[in-house]
Short mmCIF file of C-alpha atoms in Angstrom, two decimals:
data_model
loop_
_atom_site.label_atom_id
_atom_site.label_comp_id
_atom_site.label_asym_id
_atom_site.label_seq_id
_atom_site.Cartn_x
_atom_site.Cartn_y
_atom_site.Cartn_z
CA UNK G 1 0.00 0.00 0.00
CA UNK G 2 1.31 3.22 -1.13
CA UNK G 3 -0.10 6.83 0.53
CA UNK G 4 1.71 10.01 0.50
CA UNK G 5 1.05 13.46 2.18
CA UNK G 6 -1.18 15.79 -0.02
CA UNK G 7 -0.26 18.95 1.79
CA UNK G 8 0.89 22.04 -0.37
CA UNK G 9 0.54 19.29 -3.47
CA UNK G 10 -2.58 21.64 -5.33
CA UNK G 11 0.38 24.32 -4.97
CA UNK G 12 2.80 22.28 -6.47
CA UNK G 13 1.25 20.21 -9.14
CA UNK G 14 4.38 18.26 -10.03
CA UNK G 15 4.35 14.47 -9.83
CA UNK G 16 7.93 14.19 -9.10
CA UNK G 17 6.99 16.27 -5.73
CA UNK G 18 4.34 13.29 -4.86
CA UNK G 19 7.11 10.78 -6.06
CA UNK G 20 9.77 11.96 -3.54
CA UNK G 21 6.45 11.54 -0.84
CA UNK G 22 5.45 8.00 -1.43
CA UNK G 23 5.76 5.81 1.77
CA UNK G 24 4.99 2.02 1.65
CA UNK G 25 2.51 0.71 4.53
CA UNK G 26 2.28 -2.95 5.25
CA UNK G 27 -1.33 -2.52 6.34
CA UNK G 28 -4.28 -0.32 7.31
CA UNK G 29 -3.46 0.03 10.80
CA UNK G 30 -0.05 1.85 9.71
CA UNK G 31 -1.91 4.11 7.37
CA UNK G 32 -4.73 4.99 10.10
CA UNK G 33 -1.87 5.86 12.68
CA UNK G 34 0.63 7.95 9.89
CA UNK G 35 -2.75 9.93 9.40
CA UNK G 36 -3.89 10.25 12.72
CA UNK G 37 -6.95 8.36 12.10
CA UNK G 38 -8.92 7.13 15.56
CA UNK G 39 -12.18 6.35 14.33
CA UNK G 40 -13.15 2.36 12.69
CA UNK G 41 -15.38 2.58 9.88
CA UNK G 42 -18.20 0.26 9.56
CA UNK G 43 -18.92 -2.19 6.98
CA UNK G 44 -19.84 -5.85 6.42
CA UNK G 45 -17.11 -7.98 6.29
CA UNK G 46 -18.13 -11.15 5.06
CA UNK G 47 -19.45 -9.02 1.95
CA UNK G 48 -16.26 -7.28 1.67
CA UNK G 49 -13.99 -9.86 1.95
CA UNK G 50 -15.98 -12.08 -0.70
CA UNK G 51 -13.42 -13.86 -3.00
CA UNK G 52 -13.89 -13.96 -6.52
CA UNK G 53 -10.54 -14.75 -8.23
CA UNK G 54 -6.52 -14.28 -7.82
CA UNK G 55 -6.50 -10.62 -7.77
CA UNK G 56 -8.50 -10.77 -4.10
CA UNK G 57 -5.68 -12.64 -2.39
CA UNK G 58 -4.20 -11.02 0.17
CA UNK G 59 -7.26 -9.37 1.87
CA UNK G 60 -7.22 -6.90 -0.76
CA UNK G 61 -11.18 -6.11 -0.52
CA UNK G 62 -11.03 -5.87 2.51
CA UNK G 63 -7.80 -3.58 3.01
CA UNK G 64 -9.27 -1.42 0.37
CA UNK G 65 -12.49 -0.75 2.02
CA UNK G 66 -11.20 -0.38 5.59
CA UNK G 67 -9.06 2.84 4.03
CA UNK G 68 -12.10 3.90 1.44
CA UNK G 69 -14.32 3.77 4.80
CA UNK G 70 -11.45 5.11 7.13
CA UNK G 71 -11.06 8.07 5.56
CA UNK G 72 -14.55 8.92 5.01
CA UNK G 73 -15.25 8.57 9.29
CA UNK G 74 -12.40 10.14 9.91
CA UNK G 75 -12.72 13.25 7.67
CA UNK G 76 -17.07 13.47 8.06
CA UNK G 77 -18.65 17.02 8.47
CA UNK G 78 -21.45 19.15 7.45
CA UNK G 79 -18.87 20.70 5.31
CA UNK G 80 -16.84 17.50 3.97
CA UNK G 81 -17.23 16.50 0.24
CA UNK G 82 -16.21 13.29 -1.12
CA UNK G 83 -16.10 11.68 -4.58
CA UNK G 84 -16.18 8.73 -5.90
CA UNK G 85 -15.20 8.07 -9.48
CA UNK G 86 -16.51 4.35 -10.50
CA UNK G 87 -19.51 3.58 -9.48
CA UNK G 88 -20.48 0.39 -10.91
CA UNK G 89 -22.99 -1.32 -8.47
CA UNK G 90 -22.57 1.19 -5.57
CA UNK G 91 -21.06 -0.82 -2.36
CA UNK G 92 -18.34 1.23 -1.83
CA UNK G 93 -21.05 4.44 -2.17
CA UNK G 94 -23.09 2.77 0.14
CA UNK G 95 -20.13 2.30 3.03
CA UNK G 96 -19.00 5.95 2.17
CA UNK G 97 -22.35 6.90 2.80
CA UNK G 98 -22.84 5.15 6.22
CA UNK G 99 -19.24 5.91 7.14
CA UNK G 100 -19.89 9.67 6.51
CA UNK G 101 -23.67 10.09 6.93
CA UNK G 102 -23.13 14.53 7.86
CA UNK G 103 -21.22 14.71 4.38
CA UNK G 104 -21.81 14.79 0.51
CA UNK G 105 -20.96 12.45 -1.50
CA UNK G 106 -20.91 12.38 -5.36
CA UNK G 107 -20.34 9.62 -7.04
CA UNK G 108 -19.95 9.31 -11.21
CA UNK G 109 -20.43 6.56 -13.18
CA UNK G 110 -19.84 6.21 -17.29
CA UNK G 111 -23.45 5.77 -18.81
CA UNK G 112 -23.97 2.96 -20.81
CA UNK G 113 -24.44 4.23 -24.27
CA UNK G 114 -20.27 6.09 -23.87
CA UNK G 115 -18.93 2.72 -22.66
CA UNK G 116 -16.95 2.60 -25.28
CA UNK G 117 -15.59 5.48 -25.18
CA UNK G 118 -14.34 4.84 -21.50
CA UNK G 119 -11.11 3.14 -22.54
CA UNK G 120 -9.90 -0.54 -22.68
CA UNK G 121 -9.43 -1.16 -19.11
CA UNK G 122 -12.94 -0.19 -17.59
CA UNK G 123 -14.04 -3.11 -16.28
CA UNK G 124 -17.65 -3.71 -17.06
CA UNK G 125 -20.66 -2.04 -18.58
CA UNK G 126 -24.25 -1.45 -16.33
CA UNK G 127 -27.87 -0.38 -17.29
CA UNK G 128 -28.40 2.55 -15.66
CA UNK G 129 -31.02 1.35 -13.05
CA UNK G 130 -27.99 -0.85 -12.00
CA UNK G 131 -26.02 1.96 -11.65
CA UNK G 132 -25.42 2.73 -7.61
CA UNK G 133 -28.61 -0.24 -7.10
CA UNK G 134 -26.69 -1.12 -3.82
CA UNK G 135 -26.75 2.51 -2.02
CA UNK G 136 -30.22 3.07 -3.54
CA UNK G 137 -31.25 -0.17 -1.90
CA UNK G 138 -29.69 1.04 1.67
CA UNK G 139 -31.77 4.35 1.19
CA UNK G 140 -28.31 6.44 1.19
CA UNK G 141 -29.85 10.52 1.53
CA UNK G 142 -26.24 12.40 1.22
CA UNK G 143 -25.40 10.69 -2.35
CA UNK G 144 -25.71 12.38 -5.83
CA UNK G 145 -25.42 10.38 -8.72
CA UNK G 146 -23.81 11.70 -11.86
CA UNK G 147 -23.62 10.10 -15.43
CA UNK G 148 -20.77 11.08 -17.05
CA UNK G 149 -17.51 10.12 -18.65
CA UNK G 150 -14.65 12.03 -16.91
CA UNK G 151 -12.91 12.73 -20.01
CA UNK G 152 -15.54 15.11 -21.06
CA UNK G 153 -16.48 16.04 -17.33
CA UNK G 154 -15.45 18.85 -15.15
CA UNK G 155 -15.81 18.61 -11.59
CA UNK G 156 -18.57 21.40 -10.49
CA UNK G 157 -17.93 20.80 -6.31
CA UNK G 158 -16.11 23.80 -4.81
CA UNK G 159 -13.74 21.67 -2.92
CA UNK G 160 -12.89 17.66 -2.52
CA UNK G 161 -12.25 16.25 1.09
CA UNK G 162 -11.69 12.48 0.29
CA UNK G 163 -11.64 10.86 -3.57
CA UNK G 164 -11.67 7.73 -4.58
CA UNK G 165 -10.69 6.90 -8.63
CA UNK G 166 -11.89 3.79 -9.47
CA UNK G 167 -13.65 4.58 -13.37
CA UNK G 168 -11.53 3.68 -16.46
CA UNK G 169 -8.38 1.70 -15.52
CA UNK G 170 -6.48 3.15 -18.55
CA UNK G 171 -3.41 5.29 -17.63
CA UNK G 172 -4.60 8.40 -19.50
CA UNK G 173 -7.94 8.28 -17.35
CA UNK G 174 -6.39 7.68 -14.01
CA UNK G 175 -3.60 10.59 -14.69
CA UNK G 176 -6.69 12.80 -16.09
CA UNK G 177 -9.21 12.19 -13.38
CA UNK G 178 -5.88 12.31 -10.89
CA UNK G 179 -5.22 15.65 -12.01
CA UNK G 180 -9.15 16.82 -12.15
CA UNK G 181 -9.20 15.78 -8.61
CA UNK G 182 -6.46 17.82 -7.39
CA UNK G 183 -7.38 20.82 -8.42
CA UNK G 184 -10.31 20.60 -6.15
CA UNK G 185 -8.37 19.50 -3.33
CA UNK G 186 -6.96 21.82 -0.29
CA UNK G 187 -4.50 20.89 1.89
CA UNK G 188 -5.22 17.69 3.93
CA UNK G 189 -7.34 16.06 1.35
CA UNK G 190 -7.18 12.31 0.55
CA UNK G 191 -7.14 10.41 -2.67
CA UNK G 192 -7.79 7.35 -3.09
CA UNK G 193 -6.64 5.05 -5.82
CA UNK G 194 -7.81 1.71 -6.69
CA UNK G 195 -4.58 2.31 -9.82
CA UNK G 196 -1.94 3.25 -8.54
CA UNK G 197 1.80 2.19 -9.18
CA UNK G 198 4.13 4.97 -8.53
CA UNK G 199 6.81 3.39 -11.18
CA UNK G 200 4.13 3.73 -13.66
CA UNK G 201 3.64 7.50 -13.07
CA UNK G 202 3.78 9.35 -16.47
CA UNK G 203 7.37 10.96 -16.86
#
């Protein structure tokens, strides 16, 4: 697990400053104490932790979703905004939501009929009333649902608290929707990538 400091990084905008900031964590625990992070988020394990081939060994569902739902208890607030790029069925919406039930979350998903223009690595295609079904189900009030592909869209929220980029798993859309991000971010803002390999960083 890789996480780096975002402070003064919307001033900097230079990947080689996050580069020289990457730190390698052997769990969640070590991330939740480097960030100062004393509150557990809440989620359902057995659902989380579901194995469905290789690239689940190692926890990862699980790790992933105790630092998605981490941050989002540990950063909630009347005036906290998160995003979540990737919707797809909407379980990780619906654990933001419950983790951070005083904040807003937006969460975008490609619609159907631009799938194809979402890339080569975006990993499956939904009607739209599958779109977010899971936090609809849970009745999540604080989420906003917005169809769009990010390489057309421009983010419209004043500020961003907590991201998570999980839409197209192409390079150019991850470095795109990286960048879009942090230029709504502030100092002490969290992203959140589900892609992320800092050797693979554009040069």
């Amino acid at each position: 697990m890789e996480w780096y400091a975002l402070e003064n990084v919307v001033q900097e905008q230079s990947l080689e400053y996050l580069r020289q900031r990457i730190h390698t964590a052997n769990s969640p625990e070590y991330i939740f104490k480097a960030l100062g992070w004393n509150k557990s988020p809440q989620f359902n394990r057995a659902e989380i932790d579901e194995f469905v081939d290789y690239s689940d060994l190692n926890d990862r569902r699980l790790k992933e979703m105790e630092i998605i739902a981490g941050a989002c208890v540990n950063k909630d607030s009347n005036e906290t905004v998160i995003l979540e790029i990737g919707t797809a069925y909407g379980r990780a919406t619906k654990y933001m939501s419950l983790n951070a039930p005083h904040s807003k979350i937006y969460t975008i998903n490609i619609p159907p009929e631009e799938f194809d223009e979402g890339g080569n690595y975006t990993t499956f295609s939904l009607p739209v009333d599958k779109i977010g079904v899971e936090y609809r189900d849970m009745g999540c009030e604080n989420v906003i649902q917005i169809l769009e592909n990010t390489l057309h869209w421009t983010p419209s929220m004043n500020h961003i608290d907590v991201a998570f980029i999980d839409g197209s798993h192409d390079s150019d859309f991850v470095y795109q929707d990286t960048l879009k991000v942090l230029s709504k971010c502030k100092p002490g803002s969290i992203i959140i990538w589900h892609d992320f390999n800092p050797n693979m960083i554009y040069q």
